[in-house]
mmCIF file of N, CA, C and O in Angstrom:
data_model
loop_
_atom_site.group_PDB
_atom_site.id
_atom_site.type_symbol
_atom_site.label_atom_id
_atom_site.label_comp_id
_atom_site.label_asym_id
_atom_site.label_seq_id
_atom_site.Cartn_x
_atom_site.Cartn_y
_atom_site.Cartn_z
ATOM 1 N N UNK M 1 9.669 -21.965 2.062
ATOM 2 C CA UNK M 1 8.817 -20.803 2.234
ATOM 3 C C UNK M 1 7.994 -20.616 0.954
ATOM 4 O O UNK M 1 8.534 -20.559 -0.145
ATOM 5 N N UNK M 2 6.686 -20.502 1.137
ATOM 6 C CA UNK M 2 5.791 -20.380 -0.013
ATOM 7 C C UNK M 2 5.632 -18.930 -0.452
ATOM 8 O O UNK M 2 5.904 -17.997 0.306
ATOM 9 N N UNK M 3 5.144 -18.765 -1.663
ATOM 10 C CA UNK M 3 4.889 -17.415 -2.190
ATOM 11 C C UNK M 3 3.798 -16.722 -1.366
ATOM 12 O O UNK M 3 3.880 -15.520 -1.103
ATOM 13 N N UNK M 4 2.793 -17.481 -0.943
ATOM 14 C CA UNK M 4 1.714 -16.911 -0.121
ATOM 15 C C UNK M 4 2.268 -16.398 1.207
ATOM 16 O O UNK M 4 1.848 -15.340 1.693
ATOM 17 N N UNK M 5 3.210 -17.123 1.794
ATOM 18 C CA UNK M 5 3.823 -16.701 3.049
ATOM 19 C C UNK M 5 4.578 -15.382 2.853
ATOM 20 O O UNK M 5 4.479 -14.467 3.667
ATOM 21 N N UNK M 6 5.317 -15.284 1.765
ATOM 22 C CA UNK M 6 6.088 -14.072 1.481
ATOM 23 C C UNK M 6 5.156 -12.877 1.291
ATOM 24 O O UNK M 6 5.391 -11.798 1.833
ATOM 25 N N UNK M 7 4.056 -13.074 0.546
ATOM 26 C CA UNK M 7 3.082 -11.988 0.345
ATOM 27 C C UNK M 7 2.463 -11.556 1.671
ATOM 28 O O UNK M 7 2.297 -10.367 1.934
ATOM 29 N N UNK M 8 2.118 -12.522 2.508
ATOM 30 C CA UNK M 8 1.517 -12.207 3.810
ATOM 31 C C UNK M 8 2.504 -11.427 4.671
ATOM 32 O O UNK M 8 2.115 -10.474 5.360
ATOM 33 N N UNK M 9 3.762 -11.796 4.639
ATOM 34 C CA UNK M 9 4.784 -11.086 5.410
ATOM 35 C C UNK M 9 4.942 -9.652 4.907
ATOM 36 O O UNK M 9 5.024 -8.713 5.704
ATOM 37 N N UNK M 10 4.952 -9.474 3.581
ATOM 38 C CA UNK M 10 5.047 -8.128 3.008
ATOM 39 C C UNK M 10 3.843 -7.279 3.411
ATOM 40 O O UNK M 10 3.988 -6.102 3.739
ATOM 41 N N UNK M 11 2.649 -7.872 3.398
ATOM 42 C CA UNK M 11 1.438 -7.150 3.809
ATOM 43 C C UNK M 11 1.526 -6.744 5.273
ATOM 44 O O UNK M 11 1.200 -5.611 5.630
ATOM 45 N N UNK M 12 1.973 -7.656 6.125
ATOM 46 C CA UNK M 12 2.116 -7.341 7.554
ATOM 47 C C UNK M 12 3.148 -6.234 7.768
ATOM 48 O O UNK M 12 2.945 -5.346 8.590
ATOM 49 N N UNK M 13 4.246 -6.295 7.024
ATOM 50 C CA UNK M 13 5.276 -5.257 7.136
ATOM 51 C C UNK M 13 4.715 -3.897 6.733
ATOM 52 O O UNK M 13 4.993 -2.892 7.378
ATOM 53 N N UNK M 14 3.908 -3.864 5.677
ATOM 54 C CA UNK M 14 3.328 -2.591 5.235
ATOM 55 C C UNK M 14 2.416 -2.004 6.300
ATOM 56 O O UNK M 14 2.364 -0.792 6.478
ATOM 57 N N UNK M 15 1.713 -2.856 7.022
ATOM 58 C CA UNK M 15 0.798 -2.373 8.070
ATOM 59 C C UNK M 15 1.532 -1.691 9.221
ATOM 60 O O UNK M 15 0.917 -1.049 10.047
ATOM 61 N N UNK M 16 2.831 -1.812 9.250
ATOM 62 C CA UNK M 16 3.639 -1.170 10.292
ATOM 63 C C UNK M 16 4.238 0.162 9.843
ATOM 64 O O UNK M 16 4.932 0.812 10.616
ATOM 65 N N UNK M 17 3.974 0.574 8.615
ATOM 66 C CA UNK M 17 4.580 1.804 8.087
ATOM 67 C C UNK M 17 3.815 3.049 8.537
ATOM 68 O O UNK M 17 2.618 2.989 8.813
ATOM 69 N N UNK M 18 4.516 4.182 8.580
ATOM 70 C CA UNK M 18 3.841 5.443 8.917
ATOM 71 C C UNK M 18 2.711 5.775 7.938
ATOM 72 O O UNK M 18 1.683 6.312 8.339
ATOM 73 N N UNK M 19 2.881 5.437 6.658
ATOM 74 C CA UNK M 19 1.852 5.719 5.651
ATOM 75 C C UNK M 19 0.561 4.981 5.970
ATOM 76 O O UNK M 19 -0.528 5.538 5.847
ATOM 77 N N UNK M 20 0.692 3.728 6.387
ATOM 78 C CA UNK M 20 -0.494 2.936 6.726
ATOM 79 C C UNK M 20 -1.185 3.500 7.969
ATOM 80 O O UNK M 20 -2.401 3.649 8.004
ATOM 81 N N UNK M 21 -0.403 3.839 8.970
ATOM 82 C CA UNK M 21 -0.974 4.388 10.210
ATOM 83 C C UNK M 21 -1.670 5.727 9.956
ATOM 84 O O UNK M 21 -2.724 5.999 10.538
ATOM 85 N N UNK M 22 -1.089 6.527 9.075
ATOM 86 C CA UNK M 22 -1.713 7.807 8.716
ATOM 87 C C UNK M 22 -3.036 7.553 7.991
ATOM 88 O O UNK M 22 -4.039 8.221 8.264
ATOM 89 N N UNK M 23 -3.058 6.593 7.069
ATOM 90 C CA UNK M 23 -4.286 6.243 6.341
ATOM 91 C C UNK M 23 -5.383 5.847 7.337
ATOM 92 O O UNK M 23 -6.507 6.327 7.266
ATOM 93 N N UNK M 24 -5.026 4.981 8.260
ATOM 94 C CA UNK M 24 -5.995 4.499 9.247
ATOM 95 C C UNK M 24 -6.566 5.657 10.072
ATOM 96 O O UNK M 24 -7.778 5.776 10.237
ATOM 97 N N UNK M 25 -5.680 6.518 10.542
ATOM 98 C CA UNK M 25 -6.111 7.673 11.336
ATOM 99 C C UNK M 25 -7.025 8.580 10.516
ATOM 100 O O UNK M 25 -8.050 9.060 11.013
ATOM 101 N N UNK M 26 -6.678 8.822 9.256
ATOM 102 C CA UNK M 26 -7.503 9.667 8.389
ATOM 103 C C UNK M 26 -8.885 9.062 8.141
ATOM 104 O O UNK M 26 -9.878 9.793 8.098
ATOM 105 N N UNK M 27 -8.951 7.750 7.991
ATOM 106 C CA UNK M 27 -10.245 7.078 7.799
ATOM 107 C C UNK M 27 -11.093 7.258 9.064
ATOM 108 O O UNK M 27 -12.269 7.624 8.991
ATOM 109 N N UNK M 28 -10.498 7.005 10.236
ATOM 110 C CA UNK M 28 -11.228 7.161 11.500
ATOM 111 C C UNK M 28 -11.735 8.594 11.669
ATOM 112 O O UNK M 28 -12.887 8.805 12.059
ATOM 113 N N UNK M 29 -10.873 9.560 11.399
ATOM 114 C CA UNK M 29 -11.263 10.967 11.565
ATOM 115 C C UNK M 29 -12.385 11.335 10.604
ATOM 116 O O UNK M 29 -13.347 12.001 10.994
ATOM 117 N N UNK M 30 -12.256 10.931 9.338
ATOM 118 C CA UNK M 30 -13.304 11.241 8.353
ATOM 119 C C UNK M 30 -14.655 10.678 8.798
ATOM 120 O O UNK M 30 -15.688 11.313 8.667
ATOM 121 N N UNK M 31 -14.626 9.475 9.388
ATOM 122 C CA UNK M 31 -15.859 8.799 9.809
ATOM 123 C C UNK M 31 -16.251 9.127 11.252
ATOM 124 O O UNK M 31 -17.156 8.501 11.816
ATOM 125 N N UNK M 32 -15.557 10.111 11.838
ATOM 126 C CA UNK M 32 -15.855 10.558 13.197
ATOM 127 C C UNK M 32 -15.784 9.409 14.221
ATOM 128 O O UNK M 32 -16.608 9.316 15.124
ATOM 129 N N UNK M 33 -14.818 8.514 14.022
ATOM 130 C CA UNK M 33 -14.600 7.386 14.931
ATOM 131 C C UNK M 33 -15.889 6.608 15.192
ATOM 132 O O UNK M 33 -16.173 6.187 16.311
ATOM 133 N N UNK M 34 -16.673 6.434 14.111
ATOM 134 C CA UNK M 34 -17.985 5.784 14.198
ATOM 135 C C UNK M 34 -18.077 4.665 13.168
ATOM 136 O O UNK M 34 -17.755 4.871 11.997
ATOM 137 N N UNK M 35 -18.544 3.499 13.597
ATOM 138 C CA UNK M 35 -18.749 2.377 12.682
ATOM 139 C C UNK M 35 -19.771 2.790 11.625
ATOM 140 O O UNK M 35 -20.867 3.243 11.959
ATOM 141 N N UNK M 36 -19.406 2.626 10.386
ATOM 142 C CA UNK M 36 -20.274 3.039 9.289
ATOM 143 C C UNK M 36 -21.345 2.007 8.972
ATOM 144 O O UNK M 36 -22.181 2.221 8.105
ATOM 145 N N UNK M 37 -21.345 0.895 9.704
ATOM 146 C CA UNK M 37 -22.382 -0.121 9.518
ATOM 147 C C UNK M 37 -23.441 -0.048 10.617
ATOM 148 O O UNK M 37 -24.625 0.046 10.333
ATOM 149 N N UNK M 38 -23.012 -0.044 11.878
ATOM 150 C CA UNK M 38 -23.980 -0.059 12.990
ATOM 151 C C UNK M 38 -24.074 1.267 13.725
ATOM 152 O O UNK M 38 -24.871 1.406 14.651
ATOM 153 N N UNK M 39 -23.239 2.240 13.350
ATOM 154 C CA UNK M 39 -23.214 3.583 13.946
ATOM 155 C C UNK M 39 -22.713 3.640 15.388
ATOM 156 O O UNK M 39 -22.903 4.645 16.067
ATOM 157 N N UNK M 40 -22.046 2.587 15.863
ATOM 158 C CA UNK M 40 -21.458 2.620 17.189
ATOM 159 C C UNK M 40 -20.243 3.548 17.157
ATOM 160 O O UNK M 40 -19.403 3.460 16.274
ATOM 161 N N UNK M 41 -20.163 4.454 18.121
ATOM 162 C CA UNK M 41 -19.058 5.411 18.177
ATOM 163 C C UNK M 41 -18.009 4.916 19.172
ATOM 164 O O UNK M 41 -18.342 4.472 20.269
ATOM 165 N N UNK M 42 -16.742 4.996 18.747
ATOM 166 C CA UNK M 42 -15.640 4.624 19.623
ATOM 167 C C UNK M 42 -15.512 3.129 19.811
ATOM 168 O O UNK M 42 -16.028 2.341 19.034
ATOM 169 N N UNK M 43 -14.798 2.763 20.859
ATOM 170 C CA UNK M 43 -14.567 1.346 21.125
ATOM 171 C C UNK M 43 -13.459 0.804 20.242
ATOM 172 O O UNK M 43 -12.627 1.537 19.722
ATOM 173 N N UNK M 44 -13.464 -0.488 20.048
ATOM 174 C CA UNK M 44 -12.448 -1.155 19.229
ATOM 175 C C UNK M 44 -12.839 -1.018 17.763
ATOM 176 O O UNK M 44 -13.805 -1.626 17.311
ATOM 177 N N UNK M 45 -12.108 -0.171 17.028
ATOM 178 C CA UNK M 45 -12.431 0.109 15.634
ATOM 179 C C UNK M 45 -11.409 -0.510 14.689
ATOM 180 O O UNK M 45 -10.260 -0.730 15.047
ATOM 181 N N UNK M 46 -11.852 -0.773 13.464
ATOM 182 C CA UNK M 46 -10.991 -1.269 12.395
ATOM 183 C C UNK M 46 -11.180 -0.380 11.181
ATOM 184 O O UNK M 46 -12.310 -0.028 10.836
ATOM 185 N N UNK M 47 -10.087 -0.037 10.525
ATOM 186 C CA UNK M 47 -10.161 0.663 9.241
ATOM 187 C C UNK M 47 -10.143 -0.437 8.183
ATOM 188 O O UNK M 47 -9.150 -1.132 8.023
ATOM 189 N N UNK M 48 -11.255 -0.603 7.517
ATOM 190 C CA UNK M 48 -11.423 -1.686 6.539
ATOM 191 C C UNK M 48 -11.186 -1.166 5.131
ATOM 192 O O UNK M 48 -11.661 -0.091 4.772
ATOM 193 N N UNK M 49 -10.432 -1.924 4.347
ATOM 194 C CA UNK M 49 -10.224 -1.593 2.939
ATOM 195 C C UNK M 49 -11.415 -2.088 2.132
ATOM 196 O O UNK M 49 -11.760 -3.268 2.187
ATOM 197 N N UNK M 50 -12.050 -1.202 1.384
ATOM 198 C CA UNK M 50 -13.210 -1.552 0.560
ATOM 199 C C UNK M 50 -12.773 -2.483 -0.572
ATOM 200 O O UNK M 50 -13.354 -3.541 -0.768
ATOM 201 N N UNK M 51 -11.763 -2.068 -1.302
ATOM 202 C CA UNK M 51 -11.155 -2.955 -2.307
ATOM 203 C C UNK M 51 -10.004 -3.638 -1.583
ATOM 204 O O UNK M 51 -9.202 -2.974 -0.924
ATOM 205 N N UNK M 52 -9.892 -4.965 -1.683
ATOM 206 C CA UNK M 52 -8.958 -5.739 -0.860
ATOM 207 C C UNK M 52 -7.522 -5.233 -0.828
ATOM 208 O O UNK M 52 -6.929 -4.915 -1.860
ATOM 209 N N UNK M 53 -7.007 -5.179 0.385
ATOM 210 C CA UNK M 53 -5.644 -4.728 0.690
ATOM 211 C C UNK M 53 -4.617 -5.495 -0.135
ATOM 212 O O UNK M 53 -3.716 -4.903 -0.712
ATOM 213 N N UNK M 54 -4.755 -6.815 -0.196
ATOM 214 C CA UNK M 54 -3.743 -7.637 -0.867
ATOM 215 C C UNK M 54 -3.814 -7.545 -2.387
ATOM 216 O O UNK M 54 -2.809 -7.720 -3.064
ATOM 217 N N UNK M 55 -4.973 -7.239 -2.928
ATOM 218 C CA UNK M 55 -5.155 -7.191 -4.375
ATOM 219 C C UNK M 55 -4.869 -5.820 -4.961
ATOM 220 O O UNK M 55 -4.279 -5.707 -6.036
ATOM 221 N N UNK M 56 -5.293 -4.778 -4.280
ATOM 222 C CA UNK M 56 -5.186 -3.406 -4.792
ATOM 223 C C UNK M 56 -4.116 -2.626 -4.031
ATOM 224 O O UNK M 56 -4.426 -1.700 -3.272
ATOM 225 N N UNK M 57 -2.866 -2.994 -4.247
ATOM 226 C CA UNK M 57 -1.762 -2.360 -3.521
ATOM 227 C C UNK M 57 -1.705 -0.855 -3.745
ATOM 228 O O UNK M 57 -1.339 -0.110 -2.851
ATOM 229 N N UNK M 58 -2.098 -0.399 -4.935
ATOM 230 C CA UNK M 58 -2.055 1.031 -5.237
ATOM 231 C C UNK M 58 -3.130 1.819 -4.495
ATOM 232 O O UNK M 58 -3.072 3.041 -4.430
ATOM 233 N N UNK M 59 -4.114 1.136 -3.913
ATOM 234 C CA UNK M 59 -5.196 1.820 -3.180
ATOM 235 C C UNK M 59 -5.050 1.710 -1.666
ATOM 236 O O UNK M 59 -5.907 2.179 -0.925
ATOM 237 N N UNK M 60 -3.977 1.101 -1.216
ATOM 238 C CA UNK M 60 -3.807 0.845 0.222
ATOM 239 C C UNK M 60 -3.876 2.093 1.086
ATOM 240 O O UNK M 60 -4.335 2.038 2.217
ATOM 241 N N UNK M 61 -3.423 3.206 0.581
ATOM 242 C CA UNK M 61 -3.402 4.427 1.405
ATOM 243 C C UNK M 61 -4.342 5.499 0.867
ATOM 244 O O UNK M 61 -4.243 6.656 1.272
ATOM 245 N N UNK M 62 -5.270 5.120 0.006
ATOM 246 C CA UNK M 62 -6.277 6.053 -0.498
ATOM 247 C C UNK M 62 -7.440 6.076 0.492
ATOM 248 O O UNK M 62 -8.080 5.052 0.718
ATOM 249 N N UNK M 63 -7.702 7.225 1.067
ATOM 250 C CA UNK M 63 -8.748 7.333 2.087
ATOM 251 C C UNK M 63 -10.109 6.884 1.551
ATOM 252 O O UNK M 63 -10.924 6.316 2.275
ATOM 253 N N UNK M 64 -10.340 7.084 0.251
ATOM 254 C CA UNK M 64 -11.616 6.691 -0.360
ATOM 255 C C UNK M 64 -11.793 5.168 -0.364
ATOM 256 O O UNK M 64 -12.896 4.674 -0.559
ATOM 257 N N UNK M 65 -10.701 4.435 -0.172
ATOM 258 C CA UNK M 65 -10.773 2.977 -0.147
ATOM 259 C C UNK M 65 -10.858 2.448 1.286
ATOM 260 O O UNK M 65 -10.600 1.283 1.536
ATOM 261 N N UNK M 66 -11.232 3.297 2.213
ATOM 262 C CA UNK M 66 -11.335 2.869 3.599
ATOM 263 C C UNK M 66 -12.674 3.216 4.208
ATOM 264 O O UNK M 66 -13.339 4.156 3.782
ATOM 265 N N UNK M 67 -13.047 2.434 5.202
ATOM 266 C CA UNK M 67 -14.278 2.678 5.951
ATOM 267 C C UNK M 67 -14.049 2.209 7.385
ATOM 268 O O UNK M 67 -13.386 1.199 7.618
ATOM 269 N N UNK M 68 -14.574 2.973 8.333
ATOM 270 C CA UNK M 68 -14.448 2.619 9.745
ATOM 271 C C UNK M 68 -15.543 1.636 10.127
ATOM 272 O O UNK M 68 -16.726 1.865 9.858
ATOM 273 N N UNK M 69 -15.116 0.533 10.737
ATOM 274 C CA UNK M 69 -16.054 -0.476 11.236
ATOM 275 C C UNK M 69 -15.669 -0.842 12.658
ATOM 276 O O UNK M 69 -14.475 -0.855 12.996
ATOM 277 N N UNK M 70 -16.664 -1.148 13.491
ATOM 278 C CA UNK M 70 -16.351 -1.668 14.817
ATOM 279 C C UNK M 70 -15.820 -3.098 14.616
ATOM 280 O O UNK M 70 -15.998 -3.701 13.547
ATOM 281 N N UNK M 71 -15.166 -3.615 15.625
ATOM 282 C CA UNK M 71 -14.570 -4.948 15.504
ATOM 283 C C UNK M 71 -15.624 -6.006 15.147
ATOM 284 O O UNK M 71 -15.378 -6.865 14.306
ATOM 285 N N UNK M 72 -16.793 -5.921 15.763
ATOM 286 C CA UNK M 72 -17.851 -6.907 15.507
ATOM 287 C C UNK M 72 -18.308 -6.862 14.045
ATOM 288 O O UNK M 72 -18.392 -7.899 13.378
ATOM 289 N N UNK M 73 -18.584 -5.668 13.528
ATOM 290 C CA UNK M 73 -19.038 -5.542 12.137
ATOM 291 C C UNK M 73 -17.941 -5.945 11.158
ATOM 292 O O UNK M 73 -18.219 -6.545 10.119
ATOM 293 N N UNK M 74 -16.688 -5.647 11.500
ATOM 294 C CA UNK M 74 -15.571 -6.014 10.635
ATOM 295 C C UNK M 74 -15.457 -7.535 10.530
ATOM 296 O O UNK M 74 -15.308 -8.085 9.437
ATOM 297 N N UNK M 75 -15.569 -8.206 11.661
ATOM 298 C CA UNK M 75 -15.506 -9.677 11.654
ATOM 299 C C UNK M 75 -16.659 -10.265 10.859
ATOM 300 O O UNK M 75 -16.479 -11.204 10.093
ATOM 301 N N UNK M 76 -17.864 -9.718 11.057
ATOM 302 C CA UNK M 76 -19.031 -10.221 10.323
ATOM 303 C C UNK M 76 -18.868 -10.025 8.818
ATOM 304 O O UNK M 76 -19.222 -10.905 8.029
ATOM 305 N N UNK M 77 -18.327 -8.885 8.414
ATOM 306 C CA UNK M 77 -18.119 -8.605 7.000
ATOM 307 C C UNK M 77 -17.170 -9.629 6.374
ATOM 308 O O UNK M 77 -17.458 -10.159 5.306
ATOM 309 N N UNK M 78 -16.067 -9.917 7.049
ATOM 310 C CA UNK M 78 -15.110 -10.879 6.511
ATOM 311 C C UNK M 78 -15.660 -12.302 6.533
ATOM 312 O O UNK M 78 -15.398 -13.081 5.620
ATOM 313 N N UNK M 79 -16.431 -12.624 7.555
ATOM 314 C CA UNK M 79 -17.034 -13.958 7.641
ATOM 315 C C UNK M 79 -18.038 -14.139 6.495
ATOM 316 O O UNK M 79 -18.097 -15.179 5.854
ATOM 317 N N UNK M 80 -18.814 -13.096 6.219
ATOM 318 C CA UNK M 80 -19.817 -13.115 5.162
ATOM 319 C C UNK M 80 -19.175 -13.273 3.784
ATOM 320 O O UNK M 80 -19.701 -13.938 2.914
ATOM 321 N N UNK M 81 -18.000 -12.652 3.611
ATOM 322 C CA UNK M 81 -17.307 -12.680 2.338
ATOM 323 C C UNK M 81 -16.671 -14.012 1.995
ATOM 324 O O UNK M 81 -16.299 -14.260 0.860
ATOM 325 N N UNK M 82 -16.569 -14.916 2.958
ATOM 326 C CA UNK M 82 -15.928 -16.211 2.708
ATOM 327 C C UNK M 82 -16.928 -17.270 2.367
ATOM 328 O O UNK M 82 -18.072 -17.214 2.612
#
């Protein structure tokens, strides 16, 4: 088992915590369930971490480090970043 695998498992486990779910809900509510890139309201939304989830563990549940994106914009953002 590699160190990267262990980190990925820890990240996935954190995404199942009540704190993470509360953060996500708060981001959606603050943004009125609207994609902050294309302004699409509702649908399949993602709460995106502005500063990377895996790098900035102390910011994982800070609402200021989140933004609501529709699934399409979220995928495009990550594709662009690679």
